[in-house]
C-alpha positions as a printed NumPy array, in Angstrom:
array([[-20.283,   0.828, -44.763],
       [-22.832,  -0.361, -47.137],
       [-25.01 ,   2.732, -48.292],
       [-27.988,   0.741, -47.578],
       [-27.161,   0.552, -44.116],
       [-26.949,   4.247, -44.339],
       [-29.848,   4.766, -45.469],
       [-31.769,   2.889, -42.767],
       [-29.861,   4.962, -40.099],
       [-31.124,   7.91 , -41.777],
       [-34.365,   6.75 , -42.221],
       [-34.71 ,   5.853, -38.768],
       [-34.263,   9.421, -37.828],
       [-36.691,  11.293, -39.903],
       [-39.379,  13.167, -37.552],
       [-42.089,  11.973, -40.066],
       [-41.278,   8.075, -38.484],
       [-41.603,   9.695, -35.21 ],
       [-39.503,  11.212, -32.226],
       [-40.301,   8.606, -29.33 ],
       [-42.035,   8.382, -26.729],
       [-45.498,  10.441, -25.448],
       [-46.311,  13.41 , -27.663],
       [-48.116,  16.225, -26.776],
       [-50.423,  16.681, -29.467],
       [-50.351,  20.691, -29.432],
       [-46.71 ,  20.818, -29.561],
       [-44.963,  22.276, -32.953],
       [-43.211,  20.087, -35.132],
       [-39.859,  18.768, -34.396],
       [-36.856,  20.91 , -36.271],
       [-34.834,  18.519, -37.969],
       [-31.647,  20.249, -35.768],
       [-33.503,  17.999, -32.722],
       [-33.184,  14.614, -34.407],
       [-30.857,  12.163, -32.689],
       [-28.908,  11.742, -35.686],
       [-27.989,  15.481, -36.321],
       [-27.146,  15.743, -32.897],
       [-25.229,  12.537, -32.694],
       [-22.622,  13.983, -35.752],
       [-22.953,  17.656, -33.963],
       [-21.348,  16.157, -30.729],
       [-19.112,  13.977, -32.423],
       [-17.807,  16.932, -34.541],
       [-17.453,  18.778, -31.487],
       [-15.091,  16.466, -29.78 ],
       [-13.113,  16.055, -32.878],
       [-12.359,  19.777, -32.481],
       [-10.242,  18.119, -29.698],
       [ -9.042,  15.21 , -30.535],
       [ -7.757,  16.053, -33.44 ],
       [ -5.38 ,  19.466, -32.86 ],
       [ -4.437,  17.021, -29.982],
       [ -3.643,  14.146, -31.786],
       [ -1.577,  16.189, -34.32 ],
       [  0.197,  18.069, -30.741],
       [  1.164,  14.322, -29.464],
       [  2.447,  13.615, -33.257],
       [  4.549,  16.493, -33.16 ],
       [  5.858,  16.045, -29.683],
       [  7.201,  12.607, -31.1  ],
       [  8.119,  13.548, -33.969],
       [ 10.85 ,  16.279, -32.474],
       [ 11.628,  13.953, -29.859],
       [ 10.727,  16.664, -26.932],
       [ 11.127,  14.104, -24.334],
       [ 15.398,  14.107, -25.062],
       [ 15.629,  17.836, -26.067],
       [ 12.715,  19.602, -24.482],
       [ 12.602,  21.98 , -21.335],
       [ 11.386,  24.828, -19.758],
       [  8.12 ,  25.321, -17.379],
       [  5.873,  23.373, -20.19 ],
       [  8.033,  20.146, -20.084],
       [  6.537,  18.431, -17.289],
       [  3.183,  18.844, -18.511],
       [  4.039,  17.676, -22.001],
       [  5.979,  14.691, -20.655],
       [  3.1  ,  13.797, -18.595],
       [  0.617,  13.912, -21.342],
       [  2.251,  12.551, -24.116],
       [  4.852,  10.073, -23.165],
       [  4.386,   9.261, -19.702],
       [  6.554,   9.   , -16.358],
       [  7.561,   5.52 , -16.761],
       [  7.844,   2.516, -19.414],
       [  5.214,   0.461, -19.933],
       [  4.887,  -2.744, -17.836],
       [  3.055,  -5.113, -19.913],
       [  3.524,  -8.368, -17.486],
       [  2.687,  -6.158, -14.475],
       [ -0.643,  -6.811, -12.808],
       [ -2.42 ,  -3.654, -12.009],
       [ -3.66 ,  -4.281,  -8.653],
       [ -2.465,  -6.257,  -6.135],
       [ -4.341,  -9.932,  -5.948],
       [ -7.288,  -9.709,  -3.382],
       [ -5.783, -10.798,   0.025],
       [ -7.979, -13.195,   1.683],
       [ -9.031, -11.634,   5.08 ],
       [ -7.367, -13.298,   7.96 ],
       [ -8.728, -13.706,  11.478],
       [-12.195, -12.834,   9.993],
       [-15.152, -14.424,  11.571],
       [-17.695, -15.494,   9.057],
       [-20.709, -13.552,  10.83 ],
       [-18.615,  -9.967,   9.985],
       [-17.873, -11.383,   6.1  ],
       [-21.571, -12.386,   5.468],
       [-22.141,  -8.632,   7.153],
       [-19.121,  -7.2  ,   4.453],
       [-20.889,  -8.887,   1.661],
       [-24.576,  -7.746,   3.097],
       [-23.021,  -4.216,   2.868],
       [-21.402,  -4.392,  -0.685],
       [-24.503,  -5.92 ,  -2.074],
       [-27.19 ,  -3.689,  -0.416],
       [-24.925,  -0.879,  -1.663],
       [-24.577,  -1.738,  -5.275],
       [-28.142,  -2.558,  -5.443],
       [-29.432,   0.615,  -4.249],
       [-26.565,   2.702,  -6.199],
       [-28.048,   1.239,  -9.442],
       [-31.979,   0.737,  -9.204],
       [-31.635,   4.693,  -8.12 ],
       [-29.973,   5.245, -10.976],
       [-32.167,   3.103, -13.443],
       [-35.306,   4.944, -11.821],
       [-33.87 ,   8.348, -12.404],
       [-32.516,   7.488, -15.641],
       [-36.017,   6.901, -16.485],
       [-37.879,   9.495, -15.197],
       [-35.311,  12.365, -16.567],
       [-35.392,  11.332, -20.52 ],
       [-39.253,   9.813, -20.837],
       [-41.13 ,  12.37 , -18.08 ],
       [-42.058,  15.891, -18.102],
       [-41.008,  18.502, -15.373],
       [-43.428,  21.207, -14.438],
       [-47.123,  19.702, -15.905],
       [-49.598,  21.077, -14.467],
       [-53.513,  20.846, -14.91 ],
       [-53.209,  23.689, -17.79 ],
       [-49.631,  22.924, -19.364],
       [-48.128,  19.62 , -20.159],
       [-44.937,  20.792, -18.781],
       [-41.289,  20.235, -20.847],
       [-38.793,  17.654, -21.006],
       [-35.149,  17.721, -20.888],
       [-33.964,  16.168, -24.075],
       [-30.256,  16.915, -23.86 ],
       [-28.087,  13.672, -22.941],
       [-24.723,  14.998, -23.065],
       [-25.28 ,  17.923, -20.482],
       [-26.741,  14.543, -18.379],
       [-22.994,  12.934, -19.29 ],
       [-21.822,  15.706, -18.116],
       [-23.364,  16.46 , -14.509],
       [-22.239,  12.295, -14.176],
       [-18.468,  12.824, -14.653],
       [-17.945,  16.215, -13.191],
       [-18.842,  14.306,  -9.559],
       [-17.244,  10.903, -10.709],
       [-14.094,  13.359, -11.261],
       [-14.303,  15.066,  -7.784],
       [-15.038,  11.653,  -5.881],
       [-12.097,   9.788,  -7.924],
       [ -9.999,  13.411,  -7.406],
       [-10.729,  13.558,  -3.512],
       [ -9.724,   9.471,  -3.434],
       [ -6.634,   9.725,  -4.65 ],
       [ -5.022,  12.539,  -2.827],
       [ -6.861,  10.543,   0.47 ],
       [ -5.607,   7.532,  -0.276],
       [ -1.99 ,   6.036,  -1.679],
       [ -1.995,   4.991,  -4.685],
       [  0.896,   3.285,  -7.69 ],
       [  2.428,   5.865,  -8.881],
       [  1.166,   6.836, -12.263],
       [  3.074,   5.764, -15.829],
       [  0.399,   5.926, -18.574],
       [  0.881,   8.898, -20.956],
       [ -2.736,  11.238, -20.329],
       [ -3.565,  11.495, -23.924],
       [ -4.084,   7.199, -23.847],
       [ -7.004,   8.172, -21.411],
       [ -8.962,  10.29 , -24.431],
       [-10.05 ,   7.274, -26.401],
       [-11.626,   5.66 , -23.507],
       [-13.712,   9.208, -22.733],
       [-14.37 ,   9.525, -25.853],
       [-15.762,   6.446, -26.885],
       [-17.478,   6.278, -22.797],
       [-19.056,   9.536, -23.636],
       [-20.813,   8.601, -26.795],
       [-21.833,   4.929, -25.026],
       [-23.621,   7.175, -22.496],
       [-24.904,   9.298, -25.049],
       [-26.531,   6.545, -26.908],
       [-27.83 ,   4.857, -23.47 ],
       [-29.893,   8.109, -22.521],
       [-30.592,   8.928, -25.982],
       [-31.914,   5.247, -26.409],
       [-34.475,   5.758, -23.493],
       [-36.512,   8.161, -26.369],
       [-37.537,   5.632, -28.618],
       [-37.581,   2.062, -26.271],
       [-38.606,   1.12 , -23.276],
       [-36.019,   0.416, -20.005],
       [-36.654,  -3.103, -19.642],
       [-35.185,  -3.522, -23.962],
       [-32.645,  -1.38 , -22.775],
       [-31.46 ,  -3.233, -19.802],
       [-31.773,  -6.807, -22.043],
       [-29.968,  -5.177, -24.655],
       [-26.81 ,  -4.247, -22.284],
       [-27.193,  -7.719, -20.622],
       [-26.183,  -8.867, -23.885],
       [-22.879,  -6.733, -24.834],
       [-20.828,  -9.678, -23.9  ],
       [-21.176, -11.023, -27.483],
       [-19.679,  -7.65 , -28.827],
       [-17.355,  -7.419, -26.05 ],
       [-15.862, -10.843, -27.215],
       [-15.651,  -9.148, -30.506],
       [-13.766,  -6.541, -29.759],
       [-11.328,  -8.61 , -27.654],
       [-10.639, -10.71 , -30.931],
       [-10.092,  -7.123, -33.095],
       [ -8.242,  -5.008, -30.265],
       [ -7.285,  -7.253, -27.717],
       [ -6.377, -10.671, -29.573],
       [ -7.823, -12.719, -27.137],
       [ -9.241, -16.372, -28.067],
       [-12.503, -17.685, -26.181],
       [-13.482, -21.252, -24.78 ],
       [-16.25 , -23.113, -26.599],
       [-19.023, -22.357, -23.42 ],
       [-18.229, -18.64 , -23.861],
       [-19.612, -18.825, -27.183],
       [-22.831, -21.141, -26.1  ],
       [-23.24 , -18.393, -23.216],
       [-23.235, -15.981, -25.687],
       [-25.608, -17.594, -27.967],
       [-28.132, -18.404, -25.204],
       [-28.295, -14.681, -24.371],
       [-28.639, -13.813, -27.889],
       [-31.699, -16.296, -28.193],
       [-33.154, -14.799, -24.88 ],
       [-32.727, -11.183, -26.338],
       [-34.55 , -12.198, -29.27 ],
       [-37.433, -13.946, -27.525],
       [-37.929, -10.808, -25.296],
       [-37.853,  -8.612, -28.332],
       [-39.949, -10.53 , -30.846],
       [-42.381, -11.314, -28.152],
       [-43.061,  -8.301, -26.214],
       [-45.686,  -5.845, -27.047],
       [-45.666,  -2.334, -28.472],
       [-45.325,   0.319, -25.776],
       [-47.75 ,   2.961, -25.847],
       [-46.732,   5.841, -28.336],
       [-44.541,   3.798, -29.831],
       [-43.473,   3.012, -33.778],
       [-41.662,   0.093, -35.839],
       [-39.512,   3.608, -37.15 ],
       [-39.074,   4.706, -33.197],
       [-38.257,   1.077, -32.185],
       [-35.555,   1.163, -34.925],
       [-34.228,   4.264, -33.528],
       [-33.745,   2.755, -30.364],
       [-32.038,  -0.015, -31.474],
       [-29.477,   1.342, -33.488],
       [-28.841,   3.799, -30.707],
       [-28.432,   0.668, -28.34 ],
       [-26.038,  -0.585, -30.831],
       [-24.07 ,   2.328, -30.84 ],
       [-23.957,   1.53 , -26.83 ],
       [-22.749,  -1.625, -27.149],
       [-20.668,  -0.903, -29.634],
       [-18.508,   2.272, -27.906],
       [-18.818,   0.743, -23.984],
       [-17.115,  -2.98 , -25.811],
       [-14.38 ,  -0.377, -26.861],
       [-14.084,   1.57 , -23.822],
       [-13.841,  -1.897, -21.865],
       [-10.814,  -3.611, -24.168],
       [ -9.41 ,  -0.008, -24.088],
       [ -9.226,   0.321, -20.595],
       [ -7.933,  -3.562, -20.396],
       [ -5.26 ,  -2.437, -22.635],
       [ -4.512,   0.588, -20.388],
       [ -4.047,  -1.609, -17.127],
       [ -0.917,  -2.973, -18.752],
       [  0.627,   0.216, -17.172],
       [  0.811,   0.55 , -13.098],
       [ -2.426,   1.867, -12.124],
       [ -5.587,   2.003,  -9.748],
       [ -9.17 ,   1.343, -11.074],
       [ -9.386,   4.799,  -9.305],
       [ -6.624,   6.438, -11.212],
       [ -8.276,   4.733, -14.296],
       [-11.87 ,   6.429, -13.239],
       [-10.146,   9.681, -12.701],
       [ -8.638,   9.715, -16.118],
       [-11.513,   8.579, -17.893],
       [-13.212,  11.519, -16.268],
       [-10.56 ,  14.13 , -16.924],
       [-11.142,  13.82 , -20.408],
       [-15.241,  13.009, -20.362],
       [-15.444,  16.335, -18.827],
       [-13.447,  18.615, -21.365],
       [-15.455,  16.516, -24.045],
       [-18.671,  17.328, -22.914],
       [-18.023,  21.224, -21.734],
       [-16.458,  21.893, -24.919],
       [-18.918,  20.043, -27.413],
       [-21.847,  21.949, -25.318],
       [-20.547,  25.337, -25.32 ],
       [-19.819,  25.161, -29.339],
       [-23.198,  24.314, -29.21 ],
       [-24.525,  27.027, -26.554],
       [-26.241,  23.994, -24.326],
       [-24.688,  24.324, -21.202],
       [-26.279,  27.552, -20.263],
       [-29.581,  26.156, -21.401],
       [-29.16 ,  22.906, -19.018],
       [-28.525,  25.294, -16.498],
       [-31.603,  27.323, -16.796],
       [-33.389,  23.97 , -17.017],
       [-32.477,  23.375, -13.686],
       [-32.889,  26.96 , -12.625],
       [-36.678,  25.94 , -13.777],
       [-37.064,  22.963, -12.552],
       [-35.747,  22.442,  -9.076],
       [-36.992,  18.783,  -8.924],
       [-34.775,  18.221, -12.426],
       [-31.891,  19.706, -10.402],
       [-32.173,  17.618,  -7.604],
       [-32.885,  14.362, -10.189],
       [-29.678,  15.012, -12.03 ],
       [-27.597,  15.614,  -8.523],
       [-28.892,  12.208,  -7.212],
       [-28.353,  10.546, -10.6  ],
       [-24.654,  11.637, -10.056],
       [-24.489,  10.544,  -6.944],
       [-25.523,   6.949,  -7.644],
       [-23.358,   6.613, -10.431],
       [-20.231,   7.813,  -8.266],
       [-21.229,   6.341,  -5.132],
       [-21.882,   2.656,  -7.498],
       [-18.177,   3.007,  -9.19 ],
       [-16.605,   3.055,  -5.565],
       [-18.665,   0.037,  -4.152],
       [-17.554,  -1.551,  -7.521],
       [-13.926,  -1.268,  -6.348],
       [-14.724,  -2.229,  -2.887],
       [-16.61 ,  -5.446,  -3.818],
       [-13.869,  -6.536,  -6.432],
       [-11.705,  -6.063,  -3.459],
       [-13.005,  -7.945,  -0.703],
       [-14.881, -10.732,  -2.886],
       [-13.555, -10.699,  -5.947],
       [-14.919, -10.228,  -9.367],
       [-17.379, -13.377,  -9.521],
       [-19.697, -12.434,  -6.549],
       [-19.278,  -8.808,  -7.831],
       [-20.837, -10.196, -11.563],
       [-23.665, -12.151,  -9.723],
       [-24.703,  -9.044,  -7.74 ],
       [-24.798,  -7.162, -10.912],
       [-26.92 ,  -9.586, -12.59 ],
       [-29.119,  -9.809,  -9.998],
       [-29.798,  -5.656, -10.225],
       [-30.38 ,  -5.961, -13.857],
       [-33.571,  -8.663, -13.239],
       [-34.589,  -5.991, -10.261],
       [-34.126,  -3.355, -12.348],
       [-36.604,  -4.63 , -14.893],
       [-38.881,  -6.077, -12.504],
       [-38.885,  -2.318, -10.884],
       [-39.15 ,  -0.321, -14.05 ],
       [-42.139,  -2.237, -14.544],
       [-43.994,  -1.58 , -11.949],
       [-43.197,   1.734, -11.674],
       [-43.81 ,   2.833, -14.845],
       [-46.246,   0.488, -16.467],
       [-44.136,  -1.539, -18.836],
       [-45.987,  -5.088, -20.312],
       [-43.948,  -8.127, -20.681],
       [-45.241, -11.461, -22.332],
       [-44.352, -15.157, -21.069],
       [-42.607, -15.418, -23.789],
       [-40.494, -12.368, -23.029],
       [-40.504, -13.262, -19.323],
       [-38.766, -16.865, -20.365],
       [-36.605, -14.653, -22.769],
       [-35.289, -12.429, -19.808],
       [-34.669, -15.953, -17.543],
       [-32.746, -17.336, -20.705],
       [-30.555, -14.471, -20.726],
       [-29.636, -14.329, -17.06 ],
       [-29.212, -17.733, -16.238],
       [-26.9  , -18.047, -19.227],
       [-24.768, -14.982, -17.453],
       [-24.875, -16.954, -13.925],
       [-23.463, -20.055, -16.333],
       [-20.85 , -17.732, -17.449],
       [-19.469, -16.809, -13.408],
       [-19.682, -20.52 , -12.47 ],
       [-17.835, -21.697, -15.954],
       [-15.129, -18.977, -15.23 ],
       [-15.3  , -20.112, -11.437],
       [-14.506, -23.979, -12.37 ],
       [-11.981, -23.38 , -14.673],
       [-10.168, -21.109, -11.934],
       [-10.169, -24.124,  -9.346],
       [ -8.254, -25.668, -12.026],
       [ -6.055, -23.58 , -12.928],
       [ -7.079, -22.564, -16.132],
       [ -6.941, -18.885, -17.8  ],
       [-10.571, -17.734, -17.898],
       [-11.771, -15.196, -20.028],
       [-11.182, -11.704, -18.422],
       [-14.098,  -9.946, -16.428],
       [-14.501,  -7.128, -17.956],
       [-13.74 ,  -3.716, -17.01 ],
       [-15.902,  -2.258, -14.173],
       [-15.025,   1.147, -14.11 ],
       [-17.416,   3.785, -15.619],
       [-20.159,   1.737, -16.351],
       [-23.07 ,   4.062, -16.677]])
């Protein structure tokens, strides 16, 4: 990387440019341990004290050819995590094609759809709200003390897949499911690069406001086309790129044209930025990576309790190198509306990842991308009025550009599927938040 860029990432995180968000004006100066940059490279240095010795175990494993001349009681568990059950199936499609429902009235579809979209709608906006109010509100203020916030995003990662893991766990051994190929180890790159995106989402919600943040992953398409070039080889049609273009022009009119929030810096908007770019950046990888992964006979579930498997090692390891955990835990001991925030939050995001699958299921992934679309523009219209945040005309017309060039995209992929064309794949819906 170019050293300049370097130093604007660095630069970014000094606590002289400011921390984000409201200050309290009595509290002590922040240590330079607490910027978002230190911790960033503590985290990541903490799940490289995994990936690595295990990356160096799967070399090994290979290299002595364990699956021919290995036994004894750790040979199951080795062949399941590094070279799998069965071959890879690279022509095999994943799940089985939605089934249209027969003998089904239209009254008790437009009641199906009623119930996937009411579902994914209130899954999400409770989870944008929450999102919110954890990482930009204090707990405990009263009329004498301002109170504290919770400023540590990875034990928030964490609470999320520990209940995504028991909800995909308690699916799987409920319902049948293909049995499973893919060697466990594949799994780690898509945690890890899923638990940094959701780092740098919460961590973003410091230094910008939810409304940028929500435009800003409206807009990973363009790096998610990226990355299918670099990882995936894929080639796009010429309206993909026009869609993409259009929301890159709407992203910019919202930015450019929307005021400063309150308490706010160029240095802290920065901050958020590059942390948003980090999102985009890791959740384009975990998408192609999971894409990638599908080649071998799986559920989305089995792919969500994978993910999840390895999210939650991550994160329990990287905090207890760093002493966190017990220190979320007293938070919550503390705070008992925190507690039940961060049990809710979980709750949405698990409860959203199965009405994902459902929706997919019964209506397929186009109606599923409109809904979702939809809940971003209610999610912005929402954290605005709940929380105060200003948008201009010009970043109203910025936020229309954006979504009616992501309807354009469903109705493109739509026509060129009546005519039997290959359209672009949707991409991947599990673990999105």
């Amino acid at each position: 990387m170019d050293p300049r860029w370097w130093a604007v990432v660095v630069l970014a995180a000094l606590p002289s440019l400011g921390a984000g968000g409201e200050k309290n004006p009595e509290a002590p100066p922040e240590s330079w341990t607490q910027l978002w940059f230190f911790r960033f490279l503590v985290n990541a240095a903490g799940y490289a004290s995994f990936m690595v010795p295990g990356y160096l175990l799967v070399q090994y494993f290979r290299r002595k050819n364990y699956l021919e001349t290995g036994r004894g009681l750790c040979f199951p568990l080795v062949k399941t995590c590094v070279f799998g059950n069965e071959p890879k199936a690279p022509d095999e499609v994943p799940l089985a094609a939605r089934a249209e429902p027969a003998e089904t009235s239209p009254t008790w579809q437009a009641l199906k759809l009623l119930f996937c979209a009411s579902g994914l709608q209130v899954s999400y906006l409770t989870w944008g709200v929450l999102q919110e109010r954890v990482m930009t509100r204090s707990y405990g203020a009263t009329a004498t003390s301002p109170g504290e916030r919770f400023s540590d995003s990875q034990f928030l990662v964490l609470m999320n897949r520990v209940l995504a893991l028991m909800v995909a766990g308690v699916y799987c051994i409920l319902c049948k499911q293909p049995r499973h190929g893919a060697p466990m180890y594949r799994y780690s790159f898509a945690s890890l690069s899923n638990v940094l995106s959701s780092w740098c989402q919460y961590e973003a919600l410091k230094f910008v406001s939810f409304p940028t943040q929500v435009l800003a992953k409206a807009s990973k398409v363009i790096p998610v086309m990226l990355m299918g070039k670099l990882v995936s080889r894929r080639s796009y049609e010429h309206w993909e790129y026009l869609t993409a273009g259009l929301i890159s022009i709407g992203v910019s009119m919202f930015l450019l044209s929307s005021g400063p929030e309150p308490h706010s810096s160029p240095a802290t908007t920065l901050s958020g930025l590059i942390l948003l770019a980090g999102y985009i950046a890791f959740d384009s990888f975990t998408s192609n990576w999971q894409d990638a992964l599908f080649a071998y006979k799986m559920s989305s579930v089995q792919m969500m309790f994978g993910v999840n498997l390895f999210s939650c090692l991550f994160t329990v390891g990287s905090l207890l190198e760093q002493g966190a955990l017990l220190e979320g835990i007293r938070f919550m001991g503390r705070h008992s509306e925190f507690a039940a925030h961060t049990l809710l939050l979980s709750i949405c995001s698990a409860c959203g990842q199965l009405f994902i699958f459902y929706t997919i299921g019964q209506f397929g992934a186009a109606v599923f991308t409109i809904i979702m679309t939809l809940r971003q523009a209610f999610a912005i219209l929402l954290s605005c009025l709940l929380y105060g945040h200003t948008v201009t005309v010009v970043g109203g017309l910025g936020v229309a550009v954006v979504f009616a060039a992501l309807l354009l995209r469903v109705y493109a992929r739509g026509r060129l599927k009546q005519r039997g064309k290959k359209a672009m794949p949707v991409e991947s819906s599990v673990q999105k938040v």
